[in-house]
Amino acid sequence: MKWSVRKKLYAGFGCVLAIMTIMAGTIWSEVTQSHDVASEIRNDDVPEVVGYLILIDEAGDVYRDATGAITGVASALGDYQRNKQEFWDAIAAVKKLETPGGADYQRIEQIERLMTGFTQGFEREIVPLLGDKNALEQEITELRSLYEEYLTPIEGLLDEASSAEITETDASLLYLTDSFDTIENTIVVLFVIALVLTCIIAYWLSNSITTRLTNLDSVAQKVAGGDLTADDIVDESGDELANLASSINKMQSSLTTLIGSISSVSNQVQHVTADLSNVSQDIVAGASSQADKANLIATAAEELSLTISEVAQQGSATFEEAQKSEQSAESGRNVITEMVDSIQQVSLQMTEMSTQMNELGAHGEQIGSVIRVIEGIAEQTNLLALNAAIEAARAGEFGRGFAVVADEVRALAERTTTATQEVAGIIQQIQTGTQEAVTYTQENCKLVEIGVERSTGAVTALEEIVAGAANVQSMVNSIATAAEEQTAVTKEIAADITAISDISERSLQLANSSSDNVNGLNSKVAELESLVSKFKLS
C-alpha cells in the first residue's frame, strides 16, 4: 500500500492523538469517580458527622442546663431553652441529609422522640418545682430518671450513628486515595507508552523522508552546479517525494535539451551579429558623412538667410523712412495749406479792418463837426450869460437873483467849452491814429497778398515732393516684399536642410545605438556561451 507523506504524517500524529485520547479518557473516568466520591464526602458524610457531633454536644448542654436550673443557676433555664432549640435545628439539618425510610433516618426519628420525651418530662415534672428547696432531692431524682430513660439511649444512638458516618467517611477517603493512585499510575504508564510510540513513529517518518530528501538534494545540487549528467532518481513510494523525484528527473532532461538548443542558437547568433556589426559600421560611416554634408549646407543656408534677412530689414527700414518722409511732406503741405488759408483770412480781415478804419475816420470827422457846433453853442451861451449879468447889474437890487443864474450859466458854458476842447483834442488824436492805422493796414494787405502768392508756390512744390515720396515708398515696398518672400523661402530651405541634418544625426545615433547593441549582443552571446559551457551535457 502506497501512502503519501501527508497520510503518513496524519497516521503518525493520529496514533499519538489516539494514545493521548485513551490516556485522557482513562484519567477522566478516574477523575469523575473521584469527584463523585469527594462530592459525597463533602455534601453527605462530613455534614452528617458534624451534625451528629453537634447533637451530642447539644444533648449534653441540655442536660447540663437542666441540672443548673435545679441547682439554682440564674440563667440555666434560658440556656436550656436555647440549647434545646439548637438541638432541634441540628436534628432538622441531619434529617435532610438522610434518605427517608432508611436506617439512619429511622435512627434520627428515634433520637427525636427520645429528646421530646426528656424535654416534656423535665418541663412537666421538674420545672414547676424549681425554687422549692424542699423538693430539690425530688427534682434531682426525677432528672436522673429522665436522663437514664431518654438521654442515655440518645447518647448511644448518636455514638452509633457518628461511628457509622466516620467509618463511611474513612472508606470514601480510602477509595479517593486509591483513585488518585490509579490516576497517577495510569498517567505514568500511558505517558511512557505514548512517548515510546511517538519516538517510533518519529523515527520511522524521519527515516522515510530524510533519506529520500538527501538523494533529491544531492541531484539538485549537481543540477544547480551545472552538472546534468547525474543518473535518474528511482523512487517507487508513490508519495509527494516520489513525485518531486520524477519532476527533478524531467527538469534535468529538459535542461539538457534546452542548454543544447541554446548553445546551437548562440553560435548562430554570433555569426549573425558579426555580419550585422559590419553592416552597422558601414551605416555609421555613411550616416556620419551625410550628417557632415547636411551640417555644411545648413550652415550656408543659415548664413544666406541671415544676409537676406538683413537686406529685408534694411528695405523695411528704408520703407519706414520713406513713409516718414511722405508723412512729413504731407504734414508740411497741410501746414502750408493751412497757413495759406490763414493768410487769406488775415488778408480778408485786414481789408475789412481797413474799410472799418476808413469808416471810423469818417465818423471821427462827423464827431469833429458836432463838437464845433457844441463849441459855437457854448460861446453863444457865454455871451448870453455876460449880457444877462450886465442887465442884472443895471437892475440893481432887483436883478441880484438873475445875476446869480447868469453866473451859473456862464460857468456851465465855460466848463462845456473846456470839455468840448478836450474831447476835440482826443478825437483829433483818434483821427490821426486811425489814419496811420489805415495806412499800415493797406501796406499789410499788400504784404499778405505777396505771402499768399509765395505760399501757393510752396504748396505746389510740396505736392510734387509728396508725389515723389509716394513713388519711392512704392518701390521700397516692392523691394521689401520681395526680400521678405526670399527670406521666407530661404528659411524654409534652411528648415528643410536642418530637418535633413536632424534626420541624419538621428540616423547616425540609431546606427551608433545599433552598433552598440550589436556589441552588447556579442558580449551577451559570449557570456551565454560562458554560462552554457558550465553545464555538462554528456
XYZ file of C-alpha atoms in Angstrom:
538
model
C 0.000 0.000 0.000
C 1.465 3.373 -1.103
C 0.805 6.286 1.241
C 1.560 9.942 0.630
C 3.722 11.919 3.019
C 0.618 13.715 4.220
C -1.132 10.432 5.018
C 1.948 9.132 6.783
C 2.133 12.277 8.900
C -1.590 12.081 9.575
C -1.244 8.407 10.570
C 1.695 9.116 12.908
C 0.056 12.069 14.585
C -3.241 10.124 14.644
C -1.604 7.342 16.642
C -0.147 9.833 19.072
C -3.517 11.570 19.316
C -5.301 8.213 19.893
C -2.898 7.352 22.713
C -3.406 10.759 24.257
C -7.189 10.337 23.864
C -7.128 6.939 25.612
C -4.972 8.358 28.372
C -7.260 11.364 28.730
C -10.383 9.127 28.736
C -8.970 6.844 31.414
C -7.887 9.765 33.538
C -11.255 11.435 33.010
C -13.113 8.305 34.175
C -10.998 8.024 37.318
C -11.262 11.741 37.991
C -15.062 11.607 37.545
C -15.383 8.768 40.033
C -13.061 10.535 42.459
C -15.077 13.700 42.038
C -18.300 11.819 42.854
C -16.725 10.303 45.967
C -15.334 13.665 47.036
C -18.738 15.273 46.458
C -20.389 12.597 48.609
C -17.829 13.166 51.353
C -18.281 16.924 51.164
C -22.062 17.009 50.822
C -23.107 13.925 52.889
C -20.543 12.194 55.081
C -18.788 15.186 56.598
C -22.011 17.196 57.253
C -23.603 14.110 58.865
C -20.581 13.543 61.128
C -20.596 17.232 62.036
C -24.369 17.121 62.642
C -24.124 14.067 64.933
C -21.299 15.695 66.857
C -23.429 18.834 67.255
C -26.345 16.684 68.511
C -24.086 15.005 71.057
C -22.869 18.396 72.228
C -26.326 19.971 72.353
C -27.812 16.942 74.241
C -25.082 17.302 76.861
C -25.745 21.065 77.038
C -29.486 20.463 77.537
C -28.815 18.072 80.451
C -26.263 20.487 81.926
C -28.665 23.435 81.779
C -31.435 21.285 83.310
C -29.095 20.391 86.168
C -28.125 24.063 86.554
C -31.789 25.081 86.726
C -32.344 22.574 89.589
C -29.259 23.773 91.462
C -30.388 27.396 91.218
C -28.207 28.815 88.404
C -29.934 32.013 87.352
C -29.511 31.752 83.544
C -29.690 27.969 83.368
C -33.346 27.811 82.353
C -32.812 30.324 79.483
C -29.734 28.441 78.301
C -31.791 25.267 78.456
C -34.373 26.701 76.047
C -31.667 27.995 73.663
C -29.699 24.711 73.580
C -32.950 22.772 73.163
C -33.764 24.852 70.057
C -30.239 24.351 68.688
C -30.674 20.597 69.212
C -33.916 20.656 67.182
C -32.188 22.718 64.435
C -29.329 20.199 64.286
C -31.874 17.313 64.129
C -33.633 19.011 61.181
C -30.291 19.593 59.337
C -29.154 15.975 59.771
C -32.579 14.691 58.855
C -32.332 16.447 55.451
C -29.086 14.589 54.688
C -30.589 11.122 55.180
C -32.822 9.185 52.839
C -36.390 8.857 54.184
C -37.159 5.281 55.231
C -33.509 4.324 55.676
C -31.933 3.035 58.878
C -30.150 6.308 59.554
C -33.372 8.261 59.003
C -35.242 5.979 61.451
C -32.424 6.373 63.984
C -32.779 10.177 63.774
C -36.552 9.912 64.309
C -35.925 7.720 67.377
C -33.488 10.306 68.750
C -36.081 12.979 68.084
C -38.758 11.032 70.064
C -36.400 10.417 72.995
C -35.418 14.108 73.201
C -39.097 15.056 73.046
C -39.813 12.695 75.968
C -36.944 14.165 78.004
C -37.916 17.788 77.458
C -41.602 17.175 78.095
C -40.858 15.215 81.293
C -38.456 17.927 82.512
C -40.794 20.778 81.760
C -43.891 18.946 83.168
C -42.492 17.369 86.295
C -39.389 19.382 87.311
C -39.841 22.952 86.111
C -42.926 23.544 88.338
C -40.865 22.506 91.380
C -37.947 24.865 90.694
C -37.250 27.234 93.556
C -38.673 24.872 96.199
C -35.717 23.832 98.351
C -37.710 21.052 99.944
C -38.281 19.478 96.509
C -34.623 19.652 95.447
C -33.931 15.999 96.164
C -37.084 15.009 94.291
C -36.047 17.202 91.339
C -32.611 15.566 91.182
C -34.158 12.115 91.374
C -36.632 12.941 88.593
C -33.860 14.415 86.415
C -31.696 11.325 86.919
C -34.626 9.153 85.980
C -35.293 11.198 82.838
C -31.607 11.080 81.928
C -31.443 7.324 82.192
C -34.743 6.882 80.372
C -34.151 9.274 77.479
C -30.675 10.818 77.235
C -28.688 7.625 77.767
C -30.382 5.956 74.726
C -29.858 9.197 72.759
C -26.139 9.131 73.506
C -25.966 5.504 72.435
C -27.779 6.188 69.186
C -25.651 9.266 68.457
C -22.435 7.385 69.163
C -23.589 4.584 66.885
C -24.594 6.977 64.096
C -21.418 9.068 64.323
C -19.265 5.936 64.341
C -21.076 4.663 61.230
C -20.638 8.006 59.424
C -16.960 8.170 60.404
C -16.451 4.623 59.099
C -18.223 5.519 55.848
C -16.166 8.700 55.505
C -12.934 6.769 56.077
C -13.967 4.274 53.392
C -14.716 7.094 50.948
C -11.406 8.793 51.671
C -9.602 5.477 51.205
C -11.353 4.996 47.858
C -10.447 8.547 46.870
C -6.789 7.923 47.770
C -6.781 4.685 45.766
C -8.368 6.537 42.835
C -5.626 9.170 42.920
C -3.002 6.423 42.948
C -4.714 4.788 39.983
C -4.780 8.106 38.089
C -1.104 8.688 38.821
C -0.108 5.187 37.698
C -2.291 5.431 34.598
C -0.738 8.753 33.635
C 2.775 7.373 34.040
C 2.059 4.177 32.072
C 0.197 5.908 29.255
C 2.841 8.652 29.078
C 5.593 6.050 28.716
C 3.592 4.194 26.053
C 2.848 7.442 24.191
C 6.491 8.501 24.401
C 7.721 5.170 23.033
C 5.165 5.114 20.214
C 5.892 8.755 19.386
C 9.625 8.057 19.164
C 8.985 5.016 16.950
C 6.656 6.948 14.646
C 9.017 9.944 14.503
C 11.981 7.709 13.679
C 10.025 5.863 11.011
C 8.746 9.074 9.401
C 12.076 10.903 9.590
C 13.973 7.920 8.221
C 11.441 7.559 5.407
C 11.586 11.250 4.477
C 15.161 12.382 5.174
C 16.836 9.533 3.246
C 14.954 10.355 0.081
C 15.349 14.104 0.650
C 19.105 13.557 0.853
C 19.071 11.860 -2.561
C 16.933 14.636 -4.006
C 19.219 17.313 -2.527
C 22.303 15.615 -3.993
C 20.858 15.567 -7.515
C 19.524 19.127 -7.154
C 22.958 20.357 -6.027
C 24.538 18.798 -9.133
C 21.948 20.418 -11.385
C 22.472 23.774 -9.626
C 26.205 23.424 -10.219
C 25.624 22.805 -13.937
C 26.190 19.036 -13.861
C 23.377 17.466 -15.870
C 24.991 14.001 -16.065
C 23.523 12.629 -12.807
C 21.520 9.367 -13.003
C 17.751 9.479 -12.705
C 16.326 9.141 -9.191
C 14.399 5.908 -8.619
C 11.581 6.201 -6.031
C 8.577 3.850 -6.096
C 6.923 5.041 -2.874
C 4.202 6.927 -4.745
C 4.094 9.902 -2.351
C 4.912 13.585 -2.842
C 8.664 12.986 -2.601
C 8.386 10.388 -5.371
C 6.561 12.991 -7.483
C 9.318 15.516 -6.669
C 11.969 12.987 -7.756
C 10.114 12.461 -11.046
C 9.903 16.249 -11.535
C 13.666 16.639 -10.919
C 14.347 13.895 -13.481
C 12.152 15.703 -16.017
C 13.800 19.058 -15.164
C 17.259 17.589 -15.715
C 16.194 16.145 -19.061
C 14.549 19.411 -20.130
C 17.593 21.459 -19.086
C 19.835 19.151 -21.090
C 17.717 19.677 -24.205
C 17.346 23.431 -23.548
C 21.038 24.084 -22.962
C 21.899 22.168 -26.143
C 19.445 24.279 -28.124
C 20.749 27.482 -26.530
C 24.306 26.557 -27.419
C 23.320 25.966 -31.048
C 21.347 29.191 -31.262
C 24.188 31.080 -29.581
C 26.590 30.009 -32.321
C 24.139 31.118 -34.997
C 23.524 34.448 -33.274
C 27.255 35.036 -33.015
C 27.662 34.690 -36.805
C 24.660 36.911 -37.486
C 25.837 39.603 -35.069
C 29.259 39.621 -36.719
C 27.663 40.344 -40.109
C 25.302 42.862 -38.551
C 28.226 44.608 -36.868
C 29.971 45.086 -40.232
C 26.788 46.462 -41.808
C 26.242 48.777 -38.848
C 29.766 50.149 -39.182
C 29.153 50.932 -42.862
C 25.848 52.593 -41.989
C 27.554 54.615 -39.275
C 30.238 55.821 -41.679
C 27.670 56.805 -44.359
C 25.408 58.490 -41.853
C 28.345 60.399 -40.395
C 29.374 61.676 -43.834
C 25.766 62.590 -44.664
C 25.430 64.436 -41.379
C 28.622 66.425 -42.053
C 27.408 67.466 -45.534
C 23.991 68.357 -44.204
C 25.601 70.466 -41.482
C 27.658 72.372 -44.099
C 24.570 73.014 -46.253
C 22.569 74.040 -43.242
C 25.316 76.456 -42.173
C 25.466 78.034 -45.647
C 21.688 78.285 -45.828
C 21.594 79.925 -42.421
C 24.230 82.477 -43.499
C 22.274 83.202 -46.705
C 19.103 83.505 -44.697
C 20.792 85.941 -42.332
C 22.051 88.065 -45.293
C 18.658 88.133 -46.968
C 17.040 88.859 -43.647
C 19.381 91.806 -43.161
C 18.534 93.112 -46.676
C 14.863 92.716 -45.856
C 15.383 94.581 -42.618
C 17.216 97.403 -44.454
C 14.442 97.526 -47.046
C 11.877 97.636 -44.281
C 13.827 100.417 -42.594
C 14.024 102.348 -45.902
C 10.326 101.789 -46.422
C 9.644 103.120 -42.961
C 11.851 106.180 -43.598
C 10.074 106.781 -46.940
C 6.781 106.520 -45.135
C 8.043 109.005 -42.567
C 9.234 111.388 -45.379
C 5.894 111.107 -47.134
C 4.149 111.747 -43.865
C 6.430 114.740 -43.147
C 5.854 116.171 -46.657
C 2.153 115.600 -46.321
C 2.252 117.303 -42.930
C 4.248 120.222 -44.425
C 1.791 120.539 -47.272
C -1.090 120.507 -44.852
C 0.627 123.107 -42.661
C 1.385 125.408 -45.634
C -2.133 124.919 -46.930
C -3.465 125.863 -43.552
C -1.028 128.824 -43.459
C -2.210 129.994 -46.899
C -5.775 129.713 -45.711
C -4.843 131.636 -42.568
C -3.035 134.337 -44.614
C -6.004 134.633 -46.939
C -8.270 135.006 -43.944
C -5.860 137.601 -42.495
C -5.883 139.429 -45.847
C -9.651 139.456 -45.842
C -9.705 140.618 -42.234
C -7.089 143.348 -42.993
C -9.166 144.548 -45.925
C -12.261 144.593 -43.780
C -10.322 146.333 -40.980
C -9.063 148.971 -43.477
C -12.649 149.587 -44.541
C -13.753 149.870 -40.945
C -10.833 152.230 -40.159
C -11.871 154.458 -43.047
C -15.413 154.410 -41.732
C -14.028 155.200 -38.268
C -12.126 158.220 -39.750
C -15.337 159.449 -41.365
C -17.197 159.069 -38.084
C -14.358 160.994 -36.365
C -14.809 163.878 -38.813
C -18.548 163.803 -38.126
C -17.833 163.916 -34.363
C -15.475 166.931 -35.013
C -18.322 168.750 -36.800
C -20.667 168.063 -33.891
C -18.042 169.305 -31.394
C -17.585 172.510 -33.420
C -21.328 173.057 -33.251
C -21.200 172.454 -29.453
C -18.329 174.999 -29.178
C -20.385 177.563 -31.037
C -23.354 176.928 -28.737
C -21.057 177.289 -25.693
C -19.683 180.619 -26.984
C -23.217 181.898 -27.600
C -24.272 180.730 -24.129
C -21.292 182.530 -22.610
C -22.217 185.776 -24.438
C -25.817 185.438 -23.282
C -24.657 184.924 -19.698
C -22.441 188.011 -19.956
C -25.298 190.104 -21.297
C -27.574 188.800 -18.544
C -25.025 189.804 -15.921
C -24.797 193.272 -17.401
C -28.579 193.610 -17.369
C -28.739 192.352 -13.782
C -26.197 194.983 -12.751
C -28.317 197.647 -14.304
C -31.406 196.387 -12.484
C -29.718 196.853 -9.162
C -31.131 195.106 -6.132
C -33.976 193.577 -8.150
C -31.694 191.808 -10.601
C -29.436 190.109 -7.997
C -31.098 186.662 -8.374
C -30.948 186.856 -12.126
C -27.270 187.788 -11.869
C -26.621 184.614 -9.845
C -28.292 182.470 -12.518
C -26.353 184.284 -15.201
C -23.115 183.483 -13.369
C -24.042 179.790 -13.146
C -24.928 179.652 -16.815
C -21.656 181.355 -17.738
C -19.729 178.912 -15.521
C -21.530 175.993 -17.177
C -20.778 177.419 -20.604
C -17.109 177.721 -19.701
C -16.983 174.084 -18.468
C -18.742 172.939 -21.591
C -16.267 174.835 -23.705
C -13.360 173.321 -21.791
C -14.755 169.753 -22.065
C -15.531 170.231 -25.711
C -11.991 171.384 -26.371
C -10.649 168.305 -24.533
C -12.937 165.987 -26.500
C -11.909 167.722 -29.698
C -8.257 167.139 -28.813
C -8.900 163.420 -28.113
C -10.900 162.997 -31.313
C -8.103 164.709 -33.229
C -5.677 162.178 -31.803
C -8.057 159.323 -32.684
C -8.366 160.595 -36.227
C -4.591 160.878 -36.507
C -4.099 157.278 -35.153
C -6.890 155.958 -37.325
C -5.314 157.478 -40.403
C -1.979 155.926 -39.541
C -3.691 152.521 -38.888
C -5.412 152.728 -42.254
C -2.048 153.410 -43.877
C -0.405 150.452 -42.099
C -3.355 148.181 -42.868
C -3.118 148.942 -46.561
C 0.592 148.146 -46.511
C -0.067 144.851 -44.621
C -2.698 143.857 -47.142
C -0.131 144.245 -49.909
C 2.390 142.115 -47.937
C -0.269 139.439 -47.232
C -1.089 139.254 -50.935
C 2.609 138.714 -51.687
C 2.764 135.946 -48.935
C -0.301 134.217 -50.376
C 1.284 134.122 -53.821
C 4.545 132.677 -52.466
C 2.717 130.118 -50.204
C 0.790 128.905 -53.211
C 4.102 128.176 -54.950
C 5.381 126.345 -51.839
C 2.247 124.183 -51.729
C 2.782 123.219 -55.362
C 6.419 122.246 -54.630
C 5.410 120.186 -51.579
C 2.761 118.360 -53.598
C 5.452 117.411 -56.098
C 7.680 116.183 -53.183
C 4.806 114.111 -51.722
C 4.149 112.520 -55.110
C 7.859 111.620 -55.455
C 7.968 110.196 -51.908
C 4.924 108.070 -52.677
C 6.675 106.654 -55.745
C 9.826 105.928 -53.678
C 7.697 104.317 -50.978
C 6.007 102.066 -53.539
C 9.361 100.963 -54.966
C 10.860 100.360 -51.493
C 7.735 98.432 -50.503
C 8.138 96.212 -53.550
C 11.809 95.603 -52.675
C 10.947 94.822 -49.035
C 8.164 92.445 -50.092
C 10.475 90.614 -52.464
C 13.187 90.441 -49.783
C 10.698 89.088 -47.231
C 9.463 86.453 -49.674
C 13.065 85.498 -50.433
C 13.793 85.361 -46.694
C 10.783 83.107 -46.100
C 11.839 80.784 -48.924
C 15.411 80.748 -47.617
C 14.169 79.964 -44.098
C 12.078 77.100 -45.453
C 15.148 75.793 -47.282
C 17.222 76.167 -44.116
C 14.499 74.437 -42.090
C 14.351 71.573 -44.586
C 18.139 71.270 -44.575
C 18.102 71.399 -40.766
C 15.465 68.675 -40.718
C 17.630 66.628 -43.075
C 20.571 67.254 -40.765
C 18.493 66.209 -37.749
C 17.340 63.091 -39.552
C 20.942 62.344 -40.489
C 22.043 62.860 -36.898
C 19.164 60.686 -35.698
C 20.153 58.048 -38.236
C 23.727 58.340 -37.036
C 22.584 57.968 -33.423
C 20.454 54.981 -34.341
C 23.347 53.494 -36.256
C 25.642 54.062 -33.276
C 22.990 52.617 -30.989
C 22.599 49.661 -33.317
C 26.345 49.199 -33.329
C 26.392 49.402 -29.522
C 23.525 46.935 -29.344
C 25.370 44.600 -31.661
C 28.471 44.914 -29.499
C 26.352 44.322 -26.410
C 24.736 41.356 -28.136
C 28.174 39.979 -28.894
C 29.145 40.334 -25.242
C 25.882 38.720 -24.144
C 26.431 35.882 -26.617
C 29.927 35.418 -25.217
C 28.515 35.478 -21.698
C 25.817 32.997 -22.748
C 28.437 30.691 -24.226
C 30.407 31.005 -20.992
C 27.333 30.063 -18.974
C 26.372 27.227 -21.304
C 29.895 25.858 -21.161
C 29.477 25.362 -17.407
C 26.806 22.703 -17.988
C 27.928 19.135 -18.553
C 25.668 17.607 -21.156
C 27.376 14.235 -21.636
